[in-house]
mmCIF file of C-alpha atoms and ligand atoms in Angstrom:
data_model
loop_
_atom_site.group_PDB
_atom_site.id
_atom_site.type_symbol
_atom_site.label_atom_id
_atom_site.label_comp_id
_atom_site.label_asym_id
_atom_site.label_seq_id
_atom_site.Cartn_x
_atom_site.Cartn_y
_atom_site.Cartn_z
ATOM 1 C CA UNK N 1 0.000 0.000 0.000
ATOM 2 C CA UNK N 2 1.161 3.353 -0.570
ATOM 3 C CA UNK N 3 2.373 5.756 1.762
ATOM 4 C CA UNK N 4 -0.174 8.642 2.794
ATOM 5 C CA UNK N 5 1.392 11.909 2.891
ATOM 6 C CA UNK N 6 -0.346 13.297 5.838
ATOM 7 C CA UNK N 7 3.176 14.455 6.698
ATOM 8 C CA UNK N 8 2.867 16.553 4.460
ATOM 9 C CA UNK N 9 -0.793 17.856 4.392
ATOM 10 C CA UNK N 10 -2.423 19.271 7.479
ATOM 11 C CA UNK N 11 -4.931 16.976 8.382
ATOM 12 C CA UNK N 12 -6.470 19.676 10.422
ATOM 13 C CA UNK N 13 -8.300 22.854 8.318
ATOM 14 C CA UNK N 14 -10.038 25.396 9.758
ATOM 15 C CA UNK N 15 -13.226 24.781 7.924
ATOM 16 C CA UNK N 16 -14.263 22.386 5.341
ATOM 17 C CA UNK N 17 -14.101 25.903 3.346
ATOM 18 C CA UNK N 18 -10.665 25.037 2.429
ATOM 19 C CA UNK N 19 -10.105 24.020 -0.959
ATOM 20 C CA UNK N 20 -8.000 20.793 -1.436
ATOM 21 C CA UNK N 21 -7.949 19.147 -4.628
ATOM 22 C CA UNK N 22 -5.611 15.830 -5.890
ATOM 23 C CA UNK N 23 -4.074 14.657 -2.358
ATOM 24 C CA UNK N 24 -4.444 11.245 -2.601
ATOM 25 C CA UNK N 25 -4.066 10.696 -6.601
ATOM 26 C CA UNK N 26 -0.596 8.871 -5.926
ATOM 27 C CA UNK N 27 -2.426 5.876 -4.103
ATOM 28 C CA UNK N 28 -2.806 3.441 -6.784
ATOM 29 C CA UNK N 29 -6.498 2.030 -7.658
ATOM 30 C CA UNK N 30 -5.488 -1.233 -6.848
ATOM 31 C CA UNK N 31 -5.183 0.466 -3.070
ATOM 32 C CA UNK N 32 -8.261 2.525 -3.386
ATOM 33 C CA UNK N 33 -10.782 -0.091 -4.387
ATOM 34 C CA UNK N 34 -9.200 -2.485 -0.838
ATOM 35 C CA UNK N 35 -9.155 0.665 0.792
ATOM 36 C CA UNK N 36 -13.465 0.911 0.261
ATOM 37 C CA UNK N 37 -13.465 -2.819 0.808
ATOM 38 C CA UNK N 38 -11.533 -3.390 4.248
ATOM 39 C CA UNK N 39 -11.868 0.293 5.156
ATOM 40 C CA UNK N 40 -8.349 0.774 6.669
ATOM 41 C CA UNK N 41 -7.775 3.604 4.954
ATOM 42 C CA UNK N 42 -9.659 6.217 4.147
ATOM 43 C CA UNK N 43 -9.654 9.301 2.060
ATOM 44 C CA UNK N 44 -10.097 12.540 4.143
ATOM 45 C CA UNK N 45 -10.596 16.987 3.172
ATOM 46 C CA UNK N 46 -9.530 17.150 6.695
ATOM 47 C CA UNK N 47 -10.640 17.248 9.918
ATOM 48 C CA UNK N 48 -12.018 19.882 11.663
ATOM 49 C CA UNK N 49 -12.178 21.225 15.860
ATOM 50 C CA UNK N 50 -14.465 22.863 17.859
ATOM 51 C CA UNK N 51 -18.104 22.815 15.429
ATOM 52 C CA UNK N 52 -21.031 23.837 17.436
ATOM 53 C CA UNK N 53 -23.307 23.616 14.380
ATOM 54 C CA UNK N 54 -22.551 19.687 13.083
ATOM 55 C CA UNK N 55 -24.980 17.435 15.873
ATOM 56 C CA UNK N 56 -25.248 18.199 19.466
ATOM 57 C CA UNK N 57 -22.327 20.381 22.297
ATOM 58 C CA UNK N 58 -19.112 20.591 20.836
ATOM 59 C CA UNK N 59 -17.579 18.416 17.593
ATOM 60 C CA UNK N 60 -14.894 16.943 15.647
ATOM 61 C CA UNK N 61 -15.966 16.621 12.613
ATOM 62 C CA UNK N 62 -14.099 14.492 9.686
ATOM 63 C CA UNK N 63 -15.006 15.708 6.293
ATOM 64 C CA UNK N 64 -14.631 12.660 3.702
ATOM 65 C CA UNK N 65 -14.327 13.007 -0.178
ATOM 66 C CA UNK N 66 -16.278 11.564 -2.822
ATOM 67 C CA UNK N 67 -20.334 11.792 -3.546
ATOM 68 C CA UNK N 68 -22.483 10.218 -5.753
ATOM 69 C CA UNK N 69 -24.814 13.368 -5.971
ATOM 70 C CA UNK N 70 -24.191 16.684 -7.516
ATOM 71 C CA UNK N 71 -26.119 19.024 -6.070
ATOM 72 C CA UNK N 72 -26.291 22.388 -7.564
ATOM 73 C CA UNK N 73 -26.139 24.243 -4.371
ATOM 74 C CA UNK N 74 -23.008 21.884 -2.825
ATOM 75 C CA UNK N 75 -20.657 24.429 -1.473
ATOM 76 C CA UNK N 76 -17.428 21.864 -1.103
ATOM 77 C CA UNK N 77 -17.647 20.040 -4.663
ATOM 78 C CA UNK N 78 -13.477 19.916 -4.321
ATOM 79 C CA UNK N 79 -15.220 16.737 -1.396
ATOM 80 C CA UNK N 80 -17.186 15.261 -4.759
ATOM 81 C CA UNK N 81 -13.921 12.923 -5.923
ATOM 82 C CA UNK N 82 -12.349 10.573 -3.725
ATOM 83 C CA UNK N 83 -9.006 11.103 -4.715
ATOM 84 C CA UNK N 84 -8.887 15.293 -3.800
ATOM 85 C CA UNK N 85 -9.084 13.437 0.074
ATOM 86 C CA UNK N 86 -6.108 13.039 1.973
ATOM 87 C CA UNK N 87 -5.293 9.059 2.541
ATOM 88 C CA UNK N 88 -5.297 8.663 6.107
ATOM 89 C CA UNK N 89 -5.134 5.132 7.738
ATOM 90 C CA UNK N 90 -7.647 3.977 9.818
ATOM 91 C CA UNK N 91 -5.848 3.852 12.905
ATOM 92 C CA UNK N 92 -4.458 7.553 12.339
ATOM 93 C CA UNK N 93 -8.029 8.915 12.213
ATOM 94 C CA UNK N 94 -8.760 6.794 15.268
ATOM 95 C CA UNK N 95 -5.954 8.391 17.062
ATOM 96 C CA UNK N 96 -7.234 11.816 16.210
ATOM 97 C CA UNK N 97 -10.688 11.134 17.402
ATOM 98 C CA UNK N 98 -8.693 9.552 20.927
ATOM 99 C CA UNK N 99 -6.820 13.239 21.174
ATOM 100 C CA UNK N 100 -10.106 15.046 21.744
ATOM 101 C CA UNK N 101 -12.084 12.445 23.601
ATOM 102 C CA UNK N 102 -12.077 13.773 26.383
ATOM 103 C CA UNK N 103 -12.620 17.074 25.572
ATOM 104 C CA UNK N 104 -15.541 15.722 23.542
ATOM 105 C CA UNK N 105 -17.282 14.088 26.855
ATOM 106 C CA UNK N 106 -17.070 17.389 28.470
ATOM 107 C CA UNK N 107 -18.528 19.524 26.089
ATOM 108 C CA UNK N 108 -21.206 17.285 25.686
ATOM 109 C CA UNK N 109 -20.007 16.760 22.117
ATOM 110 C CA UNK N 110 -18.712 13.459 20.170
ATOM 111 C CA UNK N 111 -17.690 13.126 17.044
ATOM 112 C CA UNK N 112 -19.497 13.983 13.516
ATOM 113 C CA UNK N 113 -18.352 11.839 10.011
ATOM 114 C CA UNK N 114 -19.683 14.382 7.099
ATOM 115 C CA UNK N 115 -18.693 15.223 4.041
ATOM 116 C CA UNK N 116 -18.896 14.802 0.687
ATOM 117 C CA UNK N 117 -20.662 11.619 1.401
ATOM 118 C CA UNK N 118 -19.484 9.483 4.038
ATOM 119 C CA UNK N 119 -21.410 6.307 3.218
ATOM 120 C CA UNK N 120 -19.606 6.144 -0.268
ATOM 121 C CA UNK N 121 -16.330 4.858 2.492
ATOM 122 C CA UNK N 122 -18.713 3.103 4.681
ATOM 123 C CA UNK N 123 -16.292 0.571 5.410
ATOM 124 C CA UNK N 124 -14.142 3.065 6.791
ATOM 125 C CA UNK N 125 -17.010 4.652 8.299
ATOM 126 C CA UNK N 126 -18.158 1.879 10.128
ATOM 127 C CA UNK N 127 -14.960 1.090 11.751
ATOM 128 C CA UNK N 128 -14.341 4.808 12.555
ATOM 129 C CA UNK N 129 -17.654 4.971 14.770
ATOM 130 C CA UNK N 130 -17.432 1.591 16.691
ATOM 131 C CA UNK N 131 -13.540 2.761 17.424
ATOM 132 C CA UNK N 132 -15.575 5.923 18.850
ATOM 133 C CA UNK N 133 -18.265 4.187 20.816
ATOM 134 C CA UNK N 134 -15.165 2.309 22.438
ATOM 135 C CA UNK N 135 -13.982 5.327 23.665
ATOM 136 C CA UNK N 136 -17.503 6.601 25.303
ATOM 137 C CA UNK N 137 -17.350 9.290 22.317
ATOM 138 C CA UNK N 138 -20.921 10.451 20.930
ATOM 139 C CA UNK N 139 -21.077 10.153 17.213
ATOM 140 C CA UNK N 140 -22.950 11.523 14.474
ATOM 141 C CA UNK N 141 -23.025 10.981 10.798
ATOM 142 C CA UNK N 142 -24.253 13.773 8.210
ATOM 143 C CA UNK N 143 -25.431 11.804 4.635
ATOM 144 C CA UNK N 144 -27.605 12.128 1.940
ATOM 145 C CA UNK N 145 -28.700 8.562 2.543
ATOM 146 C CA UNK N 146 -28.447 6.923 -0.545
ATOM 147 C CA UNK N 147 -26.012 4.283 0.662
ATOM 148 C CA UNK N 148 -28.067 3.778 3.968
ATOM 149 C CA UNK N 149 -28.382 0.294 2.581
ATOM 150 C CA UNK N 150 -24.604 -0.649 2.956
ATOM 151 C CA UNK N 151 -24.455 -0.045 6.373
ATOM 152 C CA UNK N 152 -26.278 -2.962 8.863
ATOM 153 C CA UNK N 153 -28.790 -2.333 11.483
ATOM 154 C CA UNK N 154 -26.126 -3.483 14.229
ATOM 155 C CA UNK N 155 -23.871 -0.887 12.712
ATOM 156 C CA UNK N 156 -26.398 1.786 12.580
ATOM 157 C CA UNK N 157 -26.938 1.246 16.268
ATOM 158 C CA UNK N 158 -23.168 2.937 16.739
ATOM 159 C CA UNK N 159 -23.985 6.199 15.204
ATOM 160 C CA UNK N 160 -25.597 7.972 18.004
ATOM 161 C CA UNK N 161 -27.849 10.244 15.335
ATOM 162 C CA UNK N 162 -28.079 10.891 11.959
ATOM 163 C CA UNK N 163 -28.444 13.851 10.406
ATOM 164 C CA UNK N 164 -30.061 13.148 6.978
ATOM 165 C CA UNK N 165 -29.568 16.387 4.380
ATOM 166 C CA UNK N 166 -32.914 15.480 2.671
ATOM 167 C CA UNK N 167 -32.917 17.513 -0.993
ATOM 168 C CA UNK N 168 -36.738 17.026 -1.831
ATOM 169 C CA UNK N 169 -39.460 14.705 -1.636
ATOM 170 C CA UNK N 170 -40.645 14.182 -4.914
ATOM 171 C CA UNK N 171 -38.773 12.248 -7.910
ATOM 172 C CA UNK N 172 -38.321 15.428 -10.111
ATOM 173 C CA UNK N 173 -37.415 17.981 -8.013
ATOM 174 C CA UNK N 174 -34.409 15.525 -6.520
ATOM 175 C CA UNK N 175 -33.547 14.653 -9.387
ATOM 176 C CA UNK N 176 -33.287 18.518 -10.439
ATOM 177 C CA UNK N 177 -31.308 19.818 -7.278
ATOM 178 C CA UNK N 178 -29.440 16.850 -7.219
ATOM 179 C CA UNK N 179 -28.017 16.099 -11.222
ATOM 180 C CA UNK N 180 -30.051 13.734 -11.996
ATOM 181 C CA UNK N 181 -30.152 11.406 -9.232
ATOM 182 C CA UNK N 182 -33.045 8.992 -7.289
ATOM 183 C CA UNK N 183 -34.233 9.298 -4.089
ATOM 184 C CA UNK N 184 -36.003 6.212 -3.272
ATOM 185 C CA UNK N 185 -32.750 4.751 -1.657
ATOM 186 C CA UNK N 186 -33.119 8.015 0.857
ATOM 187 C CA UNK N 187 -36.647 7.842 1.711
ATOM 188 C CA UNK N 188 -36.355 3.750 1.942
ATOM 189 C CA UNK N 189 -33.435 4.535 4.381
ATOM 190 C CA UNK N 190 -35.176 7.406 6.301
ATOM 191 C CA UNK N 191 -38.208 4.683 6.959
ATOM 192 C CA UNK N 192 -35.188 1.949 7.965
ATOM 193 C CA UNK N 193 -34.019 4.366 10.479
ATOM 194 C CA UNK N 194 -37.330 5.179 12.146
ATOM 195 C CA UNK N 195 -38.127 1.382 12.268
ATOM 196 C CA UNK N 196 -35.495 0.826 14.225
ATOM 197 C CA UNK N 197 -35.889 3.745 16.228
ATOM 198 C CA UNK N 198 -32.366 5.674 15.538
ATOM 199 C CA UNK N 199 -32.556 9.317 16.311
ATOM 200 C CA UNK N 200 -32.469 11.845 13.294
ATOM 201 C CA UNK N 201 -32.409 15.241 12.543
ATOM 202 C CA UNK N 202 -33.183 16.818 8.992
ATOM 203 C CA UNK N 203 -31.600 19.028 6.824
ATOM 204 C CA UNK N 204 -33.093 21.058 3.616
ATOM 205 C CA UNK N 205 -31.011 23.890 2.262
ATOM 206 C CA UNK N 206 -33.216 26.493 1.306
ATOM 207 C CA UNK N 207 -32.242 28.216 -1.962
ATOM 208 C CA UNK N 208 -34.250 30.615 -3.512
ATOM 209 C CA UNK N 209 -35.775 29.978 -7.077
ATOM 210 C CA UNK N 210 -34.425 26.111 -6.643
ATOM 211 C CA UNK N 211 -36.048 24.827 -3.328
ATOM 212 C CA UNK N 212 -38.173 26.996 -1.803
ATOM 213 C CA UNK N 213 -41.260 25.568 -3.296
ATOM 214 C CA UNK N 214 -44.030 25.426 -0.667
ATOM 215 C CA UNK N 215 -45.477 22.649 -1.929
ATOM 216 C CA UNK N 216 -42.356 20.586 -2.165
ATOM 217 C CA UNK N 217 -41.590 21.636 1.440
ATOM 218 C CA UNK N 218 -44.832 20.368 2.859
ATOM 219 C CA UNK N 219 -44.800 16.881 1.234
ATOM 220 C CA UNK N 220 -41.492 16.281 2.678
ATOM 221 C CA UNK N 221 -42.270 17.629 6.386
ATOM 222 C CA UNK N 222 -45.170 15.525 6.152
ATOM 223 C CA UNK N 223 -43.226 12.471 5.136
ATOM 224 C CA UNK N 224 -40.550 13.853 8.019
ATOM 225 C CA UNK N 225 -43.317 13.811 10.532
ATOM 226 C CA UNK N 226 -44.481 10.721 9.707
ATOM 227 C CA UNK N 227 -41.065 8.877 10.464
ATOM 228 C CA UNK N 228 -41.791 9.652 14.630
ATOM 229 C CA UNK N 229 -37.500 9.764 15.535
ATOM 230 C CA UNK N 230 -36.462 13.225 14.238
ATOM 231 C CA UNK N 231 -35.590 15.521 16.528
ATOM 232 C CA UNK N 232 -35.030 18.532 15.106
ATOM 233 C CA UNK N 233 -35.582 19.971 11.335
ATOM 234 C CA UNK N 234 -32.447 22.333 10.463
ATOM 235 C CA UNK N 235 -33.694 24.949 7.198
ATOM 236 C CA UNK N 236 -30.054 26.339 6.341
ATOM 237 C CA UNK N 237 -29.642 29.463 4.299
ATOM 238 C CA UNK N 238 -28.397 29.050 0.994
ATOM 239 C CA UNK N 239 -25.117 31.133 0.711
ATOM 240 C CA UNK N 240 -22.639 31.448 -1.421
ATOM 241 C CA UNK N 241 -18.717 30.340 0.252
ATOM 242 C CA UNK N 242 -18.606 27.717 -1.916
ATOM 243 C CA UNK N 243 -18.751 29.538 -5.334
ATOM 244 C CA UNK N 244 -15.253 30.188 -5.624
ATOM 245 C CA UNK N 245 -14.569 26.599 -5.442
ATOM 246 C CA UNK N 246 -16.726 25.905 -8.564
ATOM 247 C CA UNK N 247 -15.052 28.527 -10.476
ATOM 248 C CA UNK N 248 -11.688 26.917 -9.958
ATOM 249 C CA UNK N 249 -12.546 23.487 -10.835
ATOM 250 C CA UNK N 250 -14.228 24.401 -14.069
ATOM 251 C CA UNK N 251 -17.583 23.540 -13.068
ATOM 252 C CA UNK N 252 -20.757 24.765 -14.499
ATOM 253 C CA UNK N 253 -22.052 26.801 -11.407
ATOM 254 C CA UNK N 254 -25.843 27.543 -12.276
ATOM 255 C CA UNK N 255 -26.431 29.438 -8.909
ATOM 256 C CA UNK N 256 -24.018 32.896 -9.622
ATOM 257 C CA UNK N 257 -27.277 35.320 -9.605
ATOM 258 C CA UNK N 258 -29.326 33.345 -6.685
ATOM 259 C CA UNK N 259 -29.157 35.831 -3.321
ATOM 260 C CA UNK N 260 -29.585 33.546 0.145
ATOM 261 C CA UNK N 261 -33.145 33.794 1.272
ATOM 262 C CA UNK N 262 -34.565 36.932 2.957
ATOM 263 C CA UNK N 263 -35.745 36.380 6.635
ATOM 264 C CA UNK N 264 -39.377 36.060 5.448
ATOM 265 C CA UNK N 265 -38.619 33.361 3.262
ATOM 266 C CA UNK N 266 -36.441 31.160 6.030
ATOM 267 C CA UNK N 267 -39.396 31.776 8.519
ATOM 268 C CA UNK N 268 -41.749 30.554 5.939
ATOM 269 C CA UNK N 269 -40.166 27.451 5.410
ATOM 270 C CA UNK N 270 -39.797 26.793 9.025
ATOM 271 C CA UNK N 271 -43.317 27.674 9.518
ATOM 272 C CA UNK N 272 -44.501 25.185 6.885
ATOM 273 C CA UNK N 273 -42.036 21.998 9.053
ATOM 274 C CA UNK N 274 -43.687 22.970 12.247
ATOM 275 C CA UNK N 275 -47.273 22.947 11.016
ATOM 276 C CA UNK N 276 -46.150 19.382 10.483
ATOM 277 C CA UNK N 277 -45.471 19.224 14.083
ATOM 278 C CA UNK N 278 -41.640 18.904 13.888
ATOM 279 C CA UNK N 279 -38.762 20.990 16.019
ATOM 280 C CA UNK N 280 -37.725 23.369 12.885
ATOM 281 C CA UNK N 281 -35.127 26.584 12.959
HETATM 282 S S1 SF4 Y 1 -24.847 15.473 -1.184
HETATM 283 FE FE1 SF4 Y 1 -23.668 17.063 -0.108
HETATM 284 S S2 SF4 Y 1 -21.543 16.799 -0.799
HETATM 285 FE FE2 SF4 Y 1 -22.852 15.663 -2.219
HETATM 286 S S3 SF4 Y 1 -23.220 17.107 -3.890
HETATM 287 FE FE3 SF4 Y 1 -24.931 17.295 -2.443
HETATM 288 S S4 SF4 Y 1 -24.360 18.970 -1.063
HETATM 289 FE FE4 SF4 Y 1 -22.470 18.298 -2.134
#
């Protein structure tokens, strides 16, 4: 296996706002594809310290590359391919997560995989959080959910909560925010998670002109509601940090003229998730 170069390559950024781009290219895909098999190594943007915003108290939070989706409003598409991550060994990211246990437990914090999308390492994944629950460390996973299905229900039961970004209800509009992909494999895996009672909280980014479609909004808070385990309902703010990022990896950004909602429109859409009976801000 080749070397990772995380001598080199601060493993540590001070947000996932960092652009990193081709830091694990030299691992050869005859490494990569046992890498996603066994899971002990995995590819990493970085890690960062002290998040009060990614799951409950106090985080680390690991930011992994590669997604399957391509959502117009993704403000970190350098995370998109796995091979912009950083190769760190399994036991290296455990050792980071030991560093700040403590800490963790203190602040009433744990430890958050996000990403990019976590579950396309979820062999990596999986080891990472049972390493955590070892150490008494809450954990948290941010997906998209459409590899729920590779991860088992006794494996689910390590990760603490899950915070599901959910992009839309229906077919069309997912596959429009999204590039074209389904979102049966999310819903299927929202209803897995409620049948076996894991906690969950929500996320929809609101972006004007793209999802803030009342309709849209109130199918999926129904279908939210429905599932009886989620906690909260998080409406973020479309913004634009990530736009630069687009620009410099050639990408077709379709978002340059879209403002972040007005006040009105984020209270609306909060408005229309509690009518459904759910916790929303
Ligand atoms: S699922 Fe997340 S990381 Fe993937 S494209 Fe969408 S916003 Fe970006």
């Amino acid at each position: 296996m080749a070397s990772a170069p995380t001598e080199q390559v601060n493993l540590e950024a001070k947000s996932p706002f960092e652009m990193r781009v081709r830091l694990g290219e030299q691992v050869p895909d005859m490494d990569v594809r046992a890498a996603l098999k066994t899971g002990d190594l995995g590819f990493l943007h970085s890690f960062t310290t002290g998040s009060a915003v990614d799951g409950p108290g106090i985080r680390l939070v690991a930011w992994t590359t590669a997604c399957m989706f391509r959502c117009q409003y993704c403000h970190n598409p350098d995370t998109w391919t796995l091979s912009n991550g950083i190769p760190v060994p399994l036991d290296k990211a455990i050792e980071e997560i030991r560093k700040y246990a403590a800490g963790l437990k203190a602040m009433h914090g744990g430890f958050t995989l996000s990403g990019g999308e976590p579950l396309m390492q979820d062999r990596f994944a999986s080891r990472l959080f049972a390493a955590a629950k070892v150490m008494g460390v809450h954990t948290a996973i941010e997906t998209n959910g459409y590899y729920g299905d590779r991860m088992s229900d006794d494996e689910l039961r390590n990760i603490d909560l899950v915070i599901l970004d959910m992009k839309a209800f229906n077919l069309e509009q997912h596959k429009r925010v999204t590039g074209g992909m389904d979102n049966a494999e999310v819903l299927t895996f929202a209803r897995r998670l409620a049948a076996l009672k894991r906690p969950m909280w929500v996320r929809y980014v609101l972006v004007p002109g793209l999802t803030d479609i009342p309709e849209e909004m109130a199918d999926l808070a129904r279908f939210v509601a429905s599932l009886g385990v989620v906690e909260r309902v998080e409406i973020l703010p479309f913004h634009q940090l990530g736009q630069y990022k687009w620009e410099r990896l050639g990408l077709d950004y379709k978002l340059d003229a879209t403002e972040p909602p007005s006040n009105e429109l984020v209270a609306a859409a909060v408005s229309i998730f509690r009518n459904a009976g759910l916790a929303a801000d």
